[in-house]
mmCIF file of C-alpha atoms and ligand atoms in Angstrom:
data_model
loop_
_atom_site.group_PDB
_atom_site.id
_atom_site.type_symbol
_atom_site.label_atom_id
_atom_site.label_comp_id
_atom_site.label_asym_id
_atom_site.label_seq_id
_atom_site.Cartn_x
_atom_site.Cartn_y
_atom_site.Cartn_z
ATOM 1 C CA MET A 1 20.074 26.674 8.629
ATOM 2 C CA THR A 2 17.735 24.485 6.651
ATOM 3 C CA SER A 3 14.926 26.270 4.957
ATOM 4 C CA MET A 4 11.389 24.966 5.097
ATOM 5 C CA SER A 5 11.277 24.451 1.317
ATOM 6 C CA SER A 6 14.200 21.903 1.527
ATOM 7 C CA LEU A 7 12.480 19.681 3.919
ATOM 8 C CA PRO A 8 11.028 16.512 2.324
ATOM 9 C CA PRO A 9 7.071 16.320 1.986
ATOM 10 C CA ALA A 10 5.455 14.717 4.936
ATOM 11 C CA LEU A 11 5.377 10.931 4.994
ATOM 12 C CA ARG A 12 1.801 9.549 5.116
ATOM 13 C CA LEU A 13 0.895 6.269 6.732
ATOM 14 C CA GLY A 14 -1.799 4.189 5.060
ATOM 15 C CA VAL A 15 -2.895 1.409 7.464
ATOM 16 C CA ASN A 16 -4.083 -1.826 5.690
ATOM 17 C CA ILE A 17 -6.993 -3.193 7.813
ATOM 18 C CA ASP A 18 -7.356 -6.462 5.654
ATOM 19 C CA HIS A 19 -6.231 -8.881 8.517
ATOM 20 C CA VAL A 20 -8.840 -7.546 10.901
ATOM 21 C CA ALA A 21 -11.360 -8.877 8.374
ATOM 22 C CA THR A 22 -9.317 -12.100 7.981
ATOM 23 C CA LEU A 23 -9.692 -12.607 11.713
ATOM 24 C CA ARG A 24 -13.395 -11.972 11.601
ATOM 25 C CA ASN A 25 -13.909 -14.294 8.571
ATOM 26 C CA ALA A 26 -12.056 -17.161 10.528
ATOM 27 C CA ARG A 27 -15.287 -17.456 12.764
ATOM 28 C CA GLY A 28 -17.915 -15.842 10.605
ATOM 29 C CA GLY A 29 -19.938 -13.173 12.293
ATOM 30 C CA VAL A 30 -18.920 -9.504 12.731
ATOM 31 C CA HIS A 31 -16.187 -9.426 15.267
ATOM 32 C CA PRO A 32 -13.629 -8.057 15.047
ATOM 33 C CA ASP A 33 -14.904 -5.232 12.771
ATOM 34 C CA PRO A 34 -12.564 -3.847 10.034
ATOM 35 C CA VAL A 35 -14.338 -0.464 10.113
ATOM 36 C CA LYS A 36 -13.840 -0.192 13.916
ATOM 37 C CA ALA A 37 -10.172 -0.764 13.258
ATOM 38 C CA ALA A 38 -10.052 1.881 10.564
ATOM 39 C CA LEU A 39 -11.513 4.423 13.007
ATOM 40 C CA LEU A 40 -9.013 3.455 15.632
ATOM 41 C CA ALA A 41 -6.290 3.846 12.969
ATOM 42 C CA GLU A 42 -7.624 7.324 12.185
ATOM 43 C CA GLN A 43 -7.580 8.259 15.887
ATOM 44 C CA ALA A 44 -3.939 7.026 16.102
ATOM 45 C CA GLY A 45 -2.737 9.266 13.409
ATOM 46 C CA ALA A 46 -3.124 7.198 10.170
ATOM 47 C CA ASP A 47 -3.378 9.362 7.036
ATOM 48 C CA GLY A 48 -5.215 6.758 4.927
ATOM 49 C CA ILE A 49 -6.876 3.366 5.228
ATOM 50 C CA THR A 50 -5.991 0.592 2.693
ATOM 51 C CA ALA A 51 -8.068 -2.496 1.851
ATOM 52 C CA HIS A 52 -7.551 -5.295 -0.700
ATOM 53 C CA LEU A 53 -10.677 -6.722 -2.027
ATOM 54 C CA ARG A 54 -9.351 -10.150 -3.295
ATOM 55 C CA GLU A 55 -11.078 -12.192 -5.881
ATOM 56 C CA ASP A 56 -11.578 -15.011 -3.188
ATOM 57 C CA ARG A 57 -12.827 -12.521 -0.645
ATOM 58 C CA ARG A 58 -10.504 -13.949 1.973
ATOM 59 C CA HIS A 59 -10.465 -10.759 3.975
ATOM 60 C CA ILE A 60 -12.269 -7.549 3.026
ATOM 61 C CA ARG A 61 -15.742 -8.097 1.405
ATOM 62 C CA GLU A 62 -17.891 -5.714 -0.819
ATOM 63 C CA HIS A 63 -20.157 -4.704 2.282
ATOM 64 C CA ASP A 64 -17.042 -3.825 4.125
ATOM 65 C CA LEU A 65 -16.015 -1.345 1.431
ATOM 66 C CA ALA A 66 -19.524 0.308 1.607
ATOM 67 C CA ALA A 67 -19.112 0.471 5.380
ATOM 68 C CA LEU A 68 -15.702 1.838 5.322
ATOM 69 C CA MET A 69 -16.725 4.612 2.809
ATOM 70 C CA ALA A 70 -19.572 5.600 4.953
ATOM 71 C CA ALA A 71 -17.643 5.635 8.291
ATOM 72 C CA ILE A 72 -14.247 6.967 7.737
ATOM 73 C CA SER A 73 -13.039 10.532 6.672
ATOM 74 C CA LEU A 74 -9.649 9.238 5.738
ATOM 75 C CA PRO A 75 -8.971 8.555 1.904
ATOM 76 C CA LEU A 76 -9.464 4.958 1.018
ATOM 77 C CA ASN A 77 -6.841 3.237 -1.111
ATOM 78 C CA LEU A 78 -8.519 0.199 -2.687
ATOM 79 C CA GLU A 79 -6.072 -2.611 -3.767
ATOM 80 C CA MET A 80 -7.517 -4.574 -6.653
ATOM 81 C CA ALA A 81 -6.561 -6.848 -9.441
ATOM 82 C CA ALA A 82 -6.912 -5.490 -12.993
ATOM 83 C CA THR A 83 -10.250 -7.130 -13.870
ATOM 84 C CA GLU A 84 -13.462 -5.879 -15.289
ATOM 85 C CA ASP A 85 -15.508 -7.049 -12.033
ATOM 86 C CA MET A 86 -13.068 -5.287 -9.848
ATOM 87 C CA CYS A 87 -13.178 -2.143 -11.941
ATOM 88 C CA ASN A 88 -16.955 -2.122 -11.711
ATOM 89 C CA ILE A 89 -16.782 -2.531 -7.993
ATOM 90 C CA ALA A 90 -14.219 0.488 -7.733
ATOM 91 C CA LEU A 91 -16.496 2.540 -9.822
ATOM 92 C CA ASP A 92 -19.341 1.812 -7.414
ATOM 93 C CA THR A 93 -17.108 2.394 -4.311
ATOM 94 C CA ARG A 94 -15.361 5.531 -5.582
ATOM 95 C CA PRO A 95 -12.250 5.284 -3.369
ATOM 96 C CA ASN A 96 -9.630 7.995 -3.461
ATOM 97 C CA ALA A 97 -7.302 5.720 -5.179
ATOM 98 C CA ALA A 98 -7.283 2.349 -6.749
ATOM 99 C CA CYS A 99 -3.954 0.438 -6.342
ATOM 100 C CA ILE A 100 -3.580 -2.253 -9.102
ATOM 101 C CA VAL A 101 -1.913 -5.273 -7.886
ATOM 102 C CA PRO A 102 -1.040 -8.597 -9.505
ATOM 103 C CA GLU A 103 -3.199 -11.250 -8.000
ATOM 104 C CA ASN A 104 -2.771 -15.103 -8.065
ATOM 105 C CA ARG A 105 -5.416 -17.075 -6.199
ATOM 106 C CA GLU A 106 -2.999 -19.553 -4.491
ATOM 107 C CA GLU A 107 -0.623 -16.818 -3.027
ATOM 108 C CA VAL A 108 -0.634 -16.132 0.574
ATOM 109 C CA THR A 109 -0.013 -12.380 0.001
ATOM 110 C CA THR A 110 0.750 -10.330 -2.946
ATOM 111 C CA GLU A 111 3.997 -11.997 -4.227
ATOM 112 C CA GLY A 112 5.597 -9.499 -6.895
ATOM 113 C CA GLY A 113 4.842 -6.380 -8.660
ATOM 114 C CA LEU A 114 2.471 -5.808 -11.440
ATOM 115 C CA ASP A 115 4.063 -6.274 -14.934
ATOM 116 C CA VAL A 116 2.861 -3.091 -16.274
ATOM 117 C CA LEU A 117 4.798 -3.488 -19.612
ATOM 118 C CA GLY A 118 3.246 -6.866 -20.265
ATOM 119 C CA LEU A 119 -0.213 -5.902 -19.161
ATOM 120 C CA ARG A 120 -0.538 -2.672 -20.985
ATOM 121 C CA GLY A 121 -3.316 -3.891 -23.139
ATOM 122 C CA ARG A 122 -5.437 -5.145 -20.195
ATOM 123 C CA LEU A 123 -4.591 -2.023 -18.013
ATOM 124 C CA THR A 124 -5.322 0.679 -20.513
ATOM 125 C CA PRO A 125 -9.167 0.454 -20.731
ATOM 126 C CA ILE A 126 -9.425 -0.138 -17.000
ATOM 127 C CA LEU A 127 -7.341 2.732 -15.991
ATOM 128 C CA ALA A 128 -9.109 4.990 -18.373
ATOM 129 C CA LYS A 129 -12.553 3.986 -16.603
ATOM 130 C CA LEU A 130 -11.014 4.634 -13.263
ATOM 131 C CA LYS A 131 -9.558 7.899 -14.135
ATOM 132 C CA ASP A 132 -12.738 9.194 -15.831
ATOM 133 C CA ALA A 133 -14.440 8.651 -12.490
ATOM 134 C CA GLY A 134 -11.803 10.767 -10.619
ATOM 135 C CA ILE A 135 -10.189 7.720 -8.998
ATOM 136 C CA ARG A 136 -6.327 8.178 -8.714
ATOM 137 C CA ILE A 137 -4.441 5.342 -10.189
ATOM 138 C CA SER A 138 -1.535 3.545 -8.278
ATOM 139 C CA LEU A 139 0.373 0.675 -9.522
ATOM 140 C CA PHE A 140 2.086 -1.662 -7.329
ATOM 141 C CA ILE A 141 5.334 -2.532 -9.010
ATOM 142 C CA GLU A 142 8.849 -3.802 -8.333
ATOM 143 C CA ALA A 143 11.762 -1.045 -8.289
ATOM 144 C CA ASP A 144 12.462 -1.564 -12.126
ATOM 145 C CA ASP A 145 13.191 1.249 -14.485
ATOM 146 C CA ASP A 146 11.108 -0.147 -17.262
ATOM 147 C CA GLN A 147 8.058 -0.704 -15.090
ATOM 148 C CA ILE A 148 8.324 2.804 -13.671
ATOM 149 C CA LYS A 149 8.615 4.236 -17.304
ATOM 150 C CA ALA A 150 5.580 2.197 -18.444
ATOM 151 C CA SER A 151 3.516 3.246 -15.443
ATOM 152 C CA ALA A 152 4.177 6.917 -16.390
ATOM 153 C CA ASP A 153 3.543 6.212 -19.971
ATOM 154 C CA LEU A 154 0.087 4.658 -19.024
ATOM 155 C CA GLY A 155 -0.848 7.733 -17.147
ATOM 156 C CA ALA A 156 -0.492 6.500 -13.575
ATOM 157 C CA ASP A 157 -0.658 9.106 -10.799
ATOM 158 C CA ILE A 158 1.179 6.967 -8.387
ATOM 159 C CA ILE A 159 3.643 4.042 -8.174
ATOM 160 C CA GLU A 160 3.823 1.928 -5.039
ATOM 161 C CA LEU A 161 7.219 0.206 -4.799
ATOM 162 C CA HIS A 162 7.207 -3.373 -3.501
ATOM 163 C CA THR A 163 9.413 -3.436 -0.301
ATOM 164 C CA GLY A 164 8.782 -7.126 0.131
ATOM 165 C CA ARG A 165 12.288 -8.371 -0.991
ATOM 166 C CA TYR A 166 14.055 -5.745 1.043
ATOM 167 C CA CYS A 167 12.051 -6.579 4.135
ATOM 168 C CA ASP A 168 12.591 -10.430 3.729
ATOM 169 C CA LEU A 169 16.394 -10.151 3.212
ATOM 170 C CA PRO A 170 18.746 -10.504 6.165
ATOM 171 C CA ALA A 171 21.139 -7.409 6.810
ATOM 172 C CA GLY A 172 23.918 -7.663 4.372
ATOM 173 C CA MET A 173 24.941 -6.916 0.792
ATOM 174 C CA ASP A 174 21.759 -8.282 -0.943
ATOM 175 C CA ARG A 175 19.637 -6.101 1.176
ATOM 176 C CA ASP A 176 21.799 -3.169 0.538
ATOM 177 C CA MET A 177 21.507 -3.684 -3.171
ATOM 178 C CA GLU A 178 17.738 -4.000 -2.963
ATOM 179 C CA PHE A 179 17.523 -1.017 -0.870
ATOM 180 C CA ASN A 180 19.606 0.998 -3.456
ATOM 181 C CA ARG A 181 17.302 -0.265 -6.091
ATOM 182 C CA ILE A 182 14.328 1.120 -4.317
ATOM 183 C CA LYS A 183 16.100 4.322 -3.637
ATOM 184 C CA ALA A 184 16.976 4.879 -7.307
ATOM 185 C CA ALA A 185 13.432 3.834 -8.287
ATOM 186 C CA ALA A 186 11.934 6.365 -5.846
ATOM 187 C CA ARG A 187 14.076 9.071 -7.578
ATOM 188 C CA LEU A 188 13.200 8.029 -11.096
ATOM 189 C CA SER A 189 9.577 7.965 -10.269
ATOM 190 C CA GLN A 190 9.606 11.413 -8.888
ATOM 191 C CA SER A 191 11.467 12.718 -11.982
ATOM 192 C CA LEU A 192 8.681 11.321 -14.175
ATOM 193 C CA GLY A 193 6.019 13.093 -12.155
ATOM 194 C CA LEU A 194 4.803 9.944 -10.443
ATOM 195 C CA GLU A 195 3.817 10.078 -6.771
ATOM 196 C CA CYS A 196 5.955 7.414 -5.050
ATOM 197 C CA HIS A 197 4.556 5.181 -2.173
ATOM 198 C CA ALA A 198 6.178 2.066 -0.822
ATOM 199 C CA GLY A 199 4.843 -0.956 1.134
ATOM 200 C CA HIS A 200 4.816 -4.600 1.938
ATOM 201 C CA GLY A 201 6.561 -6.357 4.768
ATOM 202 C CA LEU A 202 7.283 -3.175 6.783
ATOM 203 C CA ARG A 203 8.040 -3.439 10.469
ATOM 204 C CA PHE A 204 9.294 -1.414 13.187
ATOM 205 C CA ASP A 205 12.886 -2.674 12.577
ATOM 206 C CA ASN A 206 13.063 -2.003 8.886
ATOM 207 C CA VAL A 207 10.823 0.895 8.159
ATOM 208 C CA ALA A 208 13.397 3.725 8.964
ATOM 209 C CA PRO A 209 15.573 3.518 5.818
ATOM 210 C CA ILE A 210 12.537 3.494 3.522
ATOM 211 C CA ALA A 211 10.864 6.326 5.505
ATOM 212 C CA ALA A 212 14.051 8.305 5.203
ATOM 213 C CA LEU A 213 13.896 8.342 1.328
ATOM 214 C CA PRO A 214 12.611 11.997 0.586
ATOM 215 C CA GLU A 215 10.782 11.001 -2.694
ATOM 216 C CA VAL A 216 8.591 8.455 -0.910
ATOM 217 C CA VAL A 217 5.456 10.214 0.349
ATOM 218 C CA GLU A 218 3.352 7.261 1.618
ATOM 219 C CA LEU A 219 3.986 3.876 3.228
ATOM 220 C CA ASN A 220 1.208 1.274 3.337
ATOM 221 C CA ILE A 221 1.526 -1.218 6.219
ATOM 222 C CA GLY A 222 -0.818 -4.005 7.391
ATOM 223 C CA HIS A 223 0.303 -7.365 8.523
ATOM 224 C CA PHE A 224 2.794 -6.198 11.033
ATOM 225 C CA LEU A 225 0.575 -3.711 12.627
ATOM 226 C CA MET A 226 -2.151 -6.061 13.108
ATOM 227 C CA GLY A 227 0.290 -8.602 14.514
ATOM 228 C CA GLU A 228 1.564 -5.930 16.934
ATOM 229 C CA ALA A 229 -2.155 -4.988 17.769
ATOM 230 C CA VAL A 230 -2.443 -8.415 19.357
ATOM 231 C CA MET A 231 0.563 -7.713 21.413
ATOM 232 C CA MET A 232 0.395 -4.017 22.317
ATOM 233 C CA GLY A 233 -2.939 -2.712 20.969
ATOM 234 C CA LEU A 234 -3.656 -1.354 17.523
ATOM 235 C CA LYS A 235 -3.486 2.464 18.564
ATOM 236 C CA PRO A 236 -0.007 2.097 20.336
ATOM 237 C CA ALA A 237 1.317 -0.005 17.247
ATOM 238 C CA ILE A 238 0.255 2.692 14.847
ATOM 239 C CA ILE A 239 1.507 5.342 17.070
ATOM 240 C CA GLU A 240 4.961 3.775 17.368
ATOM 241 C CA MET A 241 5.086 3.239 13.645
ATOM 242 C CA ARG A 242 4.320 6.912 13.026
ATOM 243 C CA ARG A 243 7.036 7.824 15.434
ATOM 244 C CA LEU A 244 9.659 5.839 13.779
ATOM 245 C CA MET A 245 8.616 7.107 10.342
ATOM 246 C CA ASP A 246 8.767 10.751 11.551
ATOM 247 C CA GLU A 247 11.982 10.261 13.293
ATOM 248 C CA ALA A 248 13.651 8.658 10.147
ATOM 249 C CA ARG A 249 12.193 11.583 8.001
ATOM 250 C CA GLN A 250 13.686 14.275 10.263
ATOM 251 C CA GLN A 251 17.206 12.889 10.058
HETATM 252 N N1 LIG B 1 0.817 -2.496 -0.289
HETATM 253 C C1 LIG B 1 0.194 -3.411 -1.152
HETATM 254 C C2 LIG B 1 0.001 -3.116 -2.611
HETATM 255 C C3 LIG B 1 -0.190 -4.816 -0.653
HETATM 256 O O1 LIG B 1 -0.623 -5.584 -1.570
HETATM 257 C C4 LIG B 1 0.058 -4.975 0.712
HETATM 258 C C5 LIG B 1 -0.296 -6.322 1.267
HETATM 259 O O2 LIG B 1 -1.710 -6.392 1.184
HETATM 260 C C6 LIG B 1 0.677 -4.010 1.541
HETATM 261 C C7 LIG B 1 1.067 -2.831 0.994
HETATM 262 C C8 LIG B 1 0.923 -4.151 3.040
HETATM 263 O O3 LIG B 1 1.807 -5.242 3.238
HETATM 264 P P1 LIG B 1 1.994 -5.708 4.660
HETATM 265 O O4 LIG B 1 0.679 -6.426 5.015
HETATM 266 O O5 LIG B 1 2.904 -6.857 4.524
HETATM 267 O O6 LIG B 1 2.452 -4.640 5.578
#
């Protein structure tokens, strides 16, 4: 019989509500409201809300952050670039966690992982200020041993593994290799005392193998859920994602 202590930790779902704001911004005005989406996500069983304040403010804006912090009881994971400006906004907002992502103005979405090794000099003072304010530090990186070790050396609390490549590849050897890289990275991060999250590109049809990795304790999912919200509604989409995650976890 399996003892309770041998079960993997519960898998949290962080719902990224950026694209509700993208839709709102397409027309200006206030509809649809990302805060309302966050509250619906909470009712549907989300464990956290994620929002990315981009330099060009193409989706979430500063006033959304303040409104989210006032309205939600779930922890907020603020995705942000490693800049002085963003650091000051995070210090004012006081999210539960700041997830540092690479940011390139022209990209459609976050394209690769953060080069923690190469950016050590820039990251060190920013992470120190965030940590001093009690904000947990998450670094969004590729499943790469050197980047994971550098994240641990810098004192990150969390690494979020970029699952975009795994999600984009068709079924086959290349995808299996990418999955194995993520699996090994999740193990390494846990052995170094880092909390392991994963995200980017996750959908109903590809979430299960990632959700089944016992070292991964949180998935952050946005674009697919918002797309499905148009088709089936936001709450049913989140409930179905939760179900698939829980089912994979139990196996
Ligand atoms: N995690 C991080 C760090 C991201 O930048 C994004 C995209 O904003 C996500 C997760 C969610 O990715 P997706 O929208 O493809 O689900």
